[in-house]
Tab-separated table of C-alpha atoms in Angstrom:
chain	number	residue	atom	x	y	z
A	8	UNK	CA	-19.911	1.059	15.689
A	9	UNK	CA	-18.522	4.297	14.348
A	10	UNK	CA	-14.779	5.283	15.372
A	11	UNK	CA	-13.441	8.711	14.998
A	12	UNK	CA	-10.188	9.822	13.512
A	13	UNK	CA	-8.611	13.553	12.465
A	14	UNK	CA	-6.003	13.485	9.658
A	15	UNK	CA	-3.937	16.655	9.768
A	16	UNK	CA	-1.843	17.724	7.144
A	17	UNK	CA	1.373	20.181	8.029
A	18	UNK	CA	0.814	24.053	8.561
A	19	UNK	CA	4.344	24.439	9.253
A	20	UNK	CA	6.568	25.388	6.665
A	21	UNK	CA	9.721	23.444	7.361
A	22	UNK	CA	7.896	20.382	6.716
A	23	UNK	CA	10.462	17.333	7.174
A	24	UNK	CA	11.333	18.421	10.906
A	25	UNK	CA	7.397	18.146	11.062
A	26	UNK	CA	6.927	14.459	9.454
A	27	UNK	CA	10.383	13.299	11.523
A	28	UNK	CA	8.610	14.136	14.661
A	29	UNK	CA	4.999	12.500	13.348
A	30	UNK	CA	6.914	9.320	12.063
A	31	UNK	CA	8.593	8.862	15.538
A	32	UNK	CA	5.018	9.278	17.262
A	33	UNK	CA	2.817	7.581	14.818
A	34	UNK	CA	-0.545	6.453	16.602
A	35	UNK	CA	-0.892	2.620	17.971
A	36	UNK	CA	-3.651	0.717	16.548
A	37	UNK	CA	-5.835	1.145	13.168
A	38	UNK	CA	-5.017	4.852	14.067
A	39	UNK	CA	-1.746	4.532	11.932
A	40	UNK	CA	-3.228	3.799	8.929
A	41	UNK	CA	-5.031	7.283	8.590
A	42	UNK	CA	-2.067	8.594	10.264
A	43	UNK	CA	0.632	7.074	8.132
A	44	UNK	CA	-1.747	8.239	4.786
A	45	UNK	CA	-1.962	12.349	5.784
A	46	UNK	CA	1.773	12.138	6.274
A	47	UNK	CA	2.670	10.884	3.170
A	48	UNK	CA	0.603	12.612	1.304
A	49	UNK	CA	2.013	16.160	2.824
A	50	UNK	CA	5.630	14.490	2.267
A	51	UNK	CA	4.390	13.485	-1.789
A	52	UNK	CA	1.900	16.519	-2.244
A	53	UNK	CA	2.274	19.439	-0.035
A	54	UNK	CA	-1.267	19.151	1.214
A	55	UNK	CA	-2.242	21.466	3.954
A	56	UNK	CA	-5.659	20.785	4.540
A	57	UNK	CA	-7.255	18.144	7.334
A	58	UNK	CA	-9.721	16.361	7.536
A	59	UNK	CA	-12.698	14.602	10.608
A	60	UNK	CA	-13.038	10.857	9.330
A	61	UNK	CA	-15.995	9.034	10.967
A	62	UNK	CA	-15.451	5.317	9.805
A	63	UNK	CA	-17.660	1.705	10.373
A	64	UNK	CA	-17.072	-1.302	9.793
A	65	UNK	CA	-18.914	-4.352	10.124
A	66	UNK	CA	-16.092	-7.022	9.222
A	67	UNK	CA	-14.492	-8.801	11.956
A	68	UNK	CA	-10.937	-7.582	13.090
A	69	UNK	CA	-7.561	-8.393	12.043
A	70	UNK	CA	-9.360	-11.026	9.869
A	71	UNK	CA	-7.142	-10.357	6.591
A	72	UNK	CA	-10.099	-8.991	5.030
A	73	UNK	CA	-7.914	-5.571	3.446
A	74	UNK	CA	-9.354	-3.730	6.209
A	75	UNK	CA	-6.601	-1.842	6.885
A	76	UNK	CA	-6.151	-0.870	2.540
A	77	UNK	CA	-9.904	0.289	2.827
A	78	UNK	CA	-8.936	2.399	5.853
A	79	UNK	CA	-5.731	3.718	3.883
A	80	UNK	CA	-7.886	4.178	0.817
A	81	UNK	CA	-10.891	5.630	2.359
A	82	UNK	CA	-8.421	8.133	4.320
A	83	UNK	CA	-6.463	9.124	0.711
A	84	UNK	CA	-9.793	10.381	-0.964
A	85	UNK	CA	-10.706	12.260	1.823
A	86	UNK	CA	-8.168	14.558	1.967
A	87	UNK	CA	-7.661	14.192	-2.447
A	88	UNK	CA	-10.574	15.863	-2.449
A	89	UNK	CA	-10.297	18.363	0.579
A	90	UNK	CA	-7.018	19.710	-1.074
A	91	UNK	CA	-8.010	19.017	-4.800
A	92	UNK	CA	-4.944	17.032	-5.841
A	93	UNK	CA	-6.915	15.652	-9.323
A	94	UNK	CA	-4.339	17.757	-11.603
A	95	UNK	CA	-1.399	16.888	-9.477
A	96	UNK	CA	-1.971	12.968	-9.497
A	97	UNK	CA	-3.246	13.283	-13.146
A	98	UNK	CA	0.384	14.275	-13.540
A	99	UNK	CA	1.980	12.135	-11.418
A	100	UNK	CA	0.136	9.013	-11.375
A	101	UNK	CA	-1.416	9.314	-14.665
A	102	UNK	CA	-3.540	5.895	-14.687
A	103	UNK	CA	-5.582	4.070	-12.144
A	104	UNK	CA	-2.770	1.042	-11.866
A	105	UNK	CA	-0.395	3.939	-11.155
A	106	UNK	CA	-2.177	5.124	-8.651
A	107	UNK	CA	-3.100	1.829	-7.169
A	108	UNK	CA	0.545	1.094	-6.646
A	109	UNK	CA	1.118	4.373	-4.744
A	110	UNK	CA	-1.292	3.280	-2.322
A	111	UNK	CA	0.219	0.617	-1.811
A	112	UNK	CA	3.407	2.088	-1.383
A	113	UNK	CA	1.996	4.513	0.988
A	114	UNK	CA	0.791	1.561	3.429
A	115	UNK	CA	4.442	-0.073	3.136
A	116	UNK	CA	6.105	2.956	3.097
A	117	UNK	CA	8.764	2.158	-0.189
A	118	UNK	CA	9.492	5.099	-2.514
A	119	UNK	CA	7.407	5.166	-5.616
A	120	UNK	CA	9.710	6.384	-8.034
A	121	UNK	CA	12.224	8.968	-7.098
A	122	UNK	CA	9.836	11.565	-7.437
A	123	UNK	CA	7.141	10.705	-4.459
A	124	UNK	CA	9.614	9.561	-1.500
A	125	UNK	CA	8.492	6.842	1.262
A	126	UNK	CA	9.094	6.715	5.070
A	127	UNK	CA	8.174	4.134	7.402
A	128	UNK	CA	4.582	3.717	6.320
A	129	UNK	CA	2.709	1.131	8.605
A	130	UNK	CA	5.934	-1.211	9.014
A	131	UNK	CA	4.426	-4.188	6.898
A	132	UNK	CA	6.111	-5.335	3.623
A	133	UNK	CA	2.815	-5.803	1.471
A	134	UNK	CA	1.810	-4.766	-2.151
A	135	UNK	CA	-0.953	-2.893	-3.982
A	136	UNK	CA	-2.903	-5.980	-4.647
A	137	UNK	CA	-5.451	-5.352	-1.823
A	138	UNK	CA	-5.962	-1.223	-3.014
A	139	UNK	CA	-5.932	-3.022	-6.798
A	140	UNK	CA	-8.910	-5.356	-5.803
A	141	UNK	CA	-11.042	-2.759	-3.568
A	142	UNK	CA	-10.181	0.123	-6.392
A	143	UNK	CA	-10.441	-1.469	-9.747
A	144	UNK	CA	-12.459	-4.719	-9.650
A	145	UNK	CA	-15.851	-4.349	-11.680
A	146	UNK	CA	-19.119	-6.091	-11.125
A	147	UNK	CA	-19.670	-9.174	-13.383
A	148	UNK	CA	-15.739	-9.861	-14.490
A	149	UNK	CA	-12.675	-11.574	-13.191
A	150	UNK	CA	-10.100	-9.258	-13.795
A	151	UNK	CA	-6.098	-10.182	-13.776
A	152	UNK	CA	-3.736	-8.477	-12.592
A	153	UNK	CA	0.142	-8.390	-12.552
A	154	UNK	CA	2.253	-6.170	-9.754
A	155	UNK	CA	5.427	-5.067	-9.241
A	156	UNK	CA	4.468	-2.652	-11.865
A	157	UNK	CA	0.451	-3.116	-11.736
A	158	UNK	CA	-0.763	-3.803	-14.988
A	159	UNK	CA	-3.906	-5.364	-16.081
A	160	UNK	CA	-3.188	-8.753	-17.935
A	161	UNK	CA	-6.927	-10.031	-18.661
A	162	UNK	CA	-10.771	-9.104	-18.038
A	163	UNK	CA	-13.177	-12.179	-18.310
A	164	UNK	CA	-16.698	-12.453	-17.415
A	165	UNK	CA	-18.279	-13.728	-14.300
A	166	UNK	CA	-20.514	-16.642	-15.007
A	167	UNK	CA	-24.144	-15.360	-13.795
A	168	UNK	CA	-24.206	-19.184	-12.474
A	169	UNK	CA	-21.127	-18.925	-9.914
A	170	UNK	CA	-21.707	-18.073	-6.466
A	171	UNK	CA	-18.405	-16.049	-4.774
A	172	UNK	CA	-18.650	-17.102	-0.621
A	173	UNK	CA	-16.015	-15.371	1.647
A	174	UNK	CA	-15.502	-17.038	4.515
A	175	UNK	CA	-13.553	-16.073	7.628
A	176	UNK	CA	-11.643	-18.778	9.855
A	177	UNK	CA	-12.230	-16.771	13.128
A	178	UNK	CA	-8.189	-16.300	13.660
A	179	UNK	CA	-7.007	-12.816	14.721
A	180	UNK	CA	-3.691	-11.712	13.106
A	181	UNK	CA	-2.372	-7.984	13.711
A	182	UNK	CA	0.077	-7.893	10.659
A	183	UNK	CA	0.899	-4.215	12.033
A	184	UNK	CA	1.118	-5.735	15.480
A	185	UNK	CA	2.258	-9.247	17.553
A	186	UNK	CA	2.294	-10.578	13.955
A	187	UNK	CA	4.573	-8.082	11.861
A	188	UNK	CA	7.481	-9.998	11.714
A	189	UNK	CA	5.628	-12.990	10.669
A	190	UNK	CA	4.165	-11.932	7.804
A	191	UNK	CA	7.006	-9.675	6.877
A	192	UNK	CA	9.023	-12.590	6.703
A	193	UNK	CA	6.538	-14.586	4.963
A	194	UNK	CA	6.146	-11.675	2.495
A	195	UNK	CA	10.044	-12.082	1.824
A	196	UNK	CA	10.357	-15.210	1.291
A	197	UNK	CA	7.279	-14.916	-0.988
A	198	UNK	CA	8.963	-12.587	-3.172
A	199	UNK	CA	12.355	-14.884	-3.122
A	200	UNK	CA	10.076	-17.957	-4.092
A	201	UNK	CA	9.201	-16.130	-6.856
A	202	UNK	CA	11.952	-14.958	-8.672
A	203	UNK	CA	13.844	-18.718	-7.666
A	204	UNK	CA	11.103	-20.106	-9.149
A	205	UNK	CA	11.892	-17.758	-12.866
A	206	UNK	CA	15.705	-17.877	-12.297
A	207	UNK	CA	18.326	-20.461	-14.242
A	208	UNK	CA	19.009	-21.740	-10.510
A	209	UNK	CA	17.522	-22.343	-7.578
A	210	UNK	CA	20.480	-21.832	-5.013
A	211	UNK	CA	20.540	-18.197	-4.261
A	212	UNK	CA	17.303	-18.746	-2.065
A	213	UNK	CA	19.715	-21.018	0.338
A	214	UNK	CA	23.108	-18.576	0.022
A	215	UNK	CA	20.563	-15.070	-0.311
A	216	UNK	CA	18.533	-13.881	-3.095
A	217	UNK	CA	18.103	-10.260	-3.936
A	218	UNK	CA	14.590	-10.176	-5.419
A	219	UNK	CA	14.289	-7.373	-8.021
A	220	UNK	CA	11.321	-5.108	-9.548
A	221	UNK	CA	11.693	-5.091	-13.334
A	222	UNK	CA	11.598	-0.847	-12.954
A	223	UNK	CA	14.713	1.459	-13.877
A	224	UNK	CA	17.577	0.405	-11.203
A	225	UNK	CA	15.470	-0.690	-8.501
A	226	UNK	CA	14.811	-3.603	-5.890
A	227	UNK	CA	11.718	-3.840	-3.655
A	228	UNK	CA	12.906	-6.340	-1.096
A	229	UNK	CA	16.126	-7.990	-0.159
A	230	UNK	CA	15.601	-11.665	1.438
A	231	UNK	CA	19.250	-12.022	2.632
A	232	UNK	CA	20.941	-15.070	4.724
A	233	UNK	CA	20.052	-18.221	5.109
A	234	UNK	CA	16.498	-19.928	3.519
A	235	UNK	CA	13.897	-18.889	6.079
A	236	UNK	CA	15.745	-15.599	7.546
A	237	UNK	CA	13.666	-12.788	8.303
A	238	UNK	CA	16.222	-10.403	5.497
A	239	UNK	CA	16.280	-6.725	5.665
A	240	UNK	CA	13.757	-4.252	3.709
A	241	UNK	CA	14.941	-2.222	0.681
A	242	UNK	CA	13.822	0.902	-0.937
A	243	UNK	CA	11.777	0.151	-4.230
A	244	UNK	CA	12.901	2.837	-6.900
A	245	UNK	CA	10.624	1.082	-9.163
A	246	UNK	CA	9.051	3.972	-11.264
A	247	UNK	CA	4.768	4.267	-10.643
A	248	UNK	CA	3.294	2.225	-13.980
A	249	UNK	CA	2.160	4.355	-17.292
């Protein structure tokens, strides 16, 4: 069925008292993700206008099927269009990869760039790869993608002979919820898998390995102490793609 959700922006005018007192009471539940969206988006943008959100969904909860990036997605056009933000994110995020990885920032709450400042987002350490897929895929192709900036590496074409099947296992995971630090830690070690796995070496994942975006003076993550240790989040001043 239908669930019902109202994403205000700020009236106020002394607007970070405002989004310190909405950060420290952000909703429980799929509630944040609308919630987390509107205040970003009046931290990034200035946007003043709300919005009533009537959203349904027929996939099964907490699946891992990017429900929550749909929500988050779904919630950002909304309220583009109710405060006409096309010329201000033409300037800011000037391509679709660009914006693709602000959404993604807004759901994990890192700054993108210096210019469009996080805050806590949702609490979970994950990409722009879900917002990539649900924004940019195309029917008929298989489209690559790299991230940490987004860029598009390869478009191919579907064969018309290859059936896609999604299946779900059944399991219930709350990554926002009784499962956060799970798959925040998973998502950190991820990252420090990845650049041991491109480095000369391979002992900094044992000793601590500080995982870096390739963007002007910035790392995303920081996967500190021992192999398997839970780390400690960092700001990504990563610059949004051109």
């Amino acid at each position: 069925g239908a669930t019902h959700a109202r994403a205000a922006a700020a009236e106020e005018e002394d607007f970070e008292a405002l989004a310190a007192a909405h950060e420290a009471a952000s909703p429980a539940g799929w509630a944040v993700y609308p919630a987390v969206t509107a205040r970003r988006l009046a931290r990034n943008f200035g946007i003043r206008g709300g919005v009533d959100l009537a959203l349904s969904c027929d996939l099964p909860e907490a699946s891992g099927m990017s429900s929550s990036s749909a929500v988050v997605i779904a919630t950002f056009l909304c309220l583009s269009a109710r405060n006409r933000l096309s010329a201000q994110l033409r300037a800011r995020l000037p391509t679709a990869e660009a914006l693709c990885h602000y959404l993604g920032c807004v759901e994990n709450g890192q700054d993108c760039g210096h210019e469009l400042p996080g805050d806590a987002g949702v609490g979970t350490f994950g990409g722009s790869e879900d917002h990539t897929a649900i924004l940019l895929s195309r029917r008929a192709e298989l489209r690559v993608y790299a991230f940490c900036p987004t860029a598009l590496e390869a478009t191919l074409p579907s064969p018309p002979s290859l059936t896609w099947l999604i299946a779900v296992s059944g399991a219930t995971a709350r990554k926002g919820a009784e499962r956060l630090a799970e798959y925040n830690n998973a998502a950190l070690l991820a990252r420090a898998a990845a650049a041991a796995a491109t480095a000369p070496g391979t002992e900094g994942v044992a000793s601590g390995l500080d995982a870096r975006c390739p963007g002007a003076g910035g790392g995303c993550l920081r996967a500190g102490g021992p192999a398997g240790s839970a780390g400690v989040k960092r700001r990504c001043s990563q610059p949004p793609p051109t």
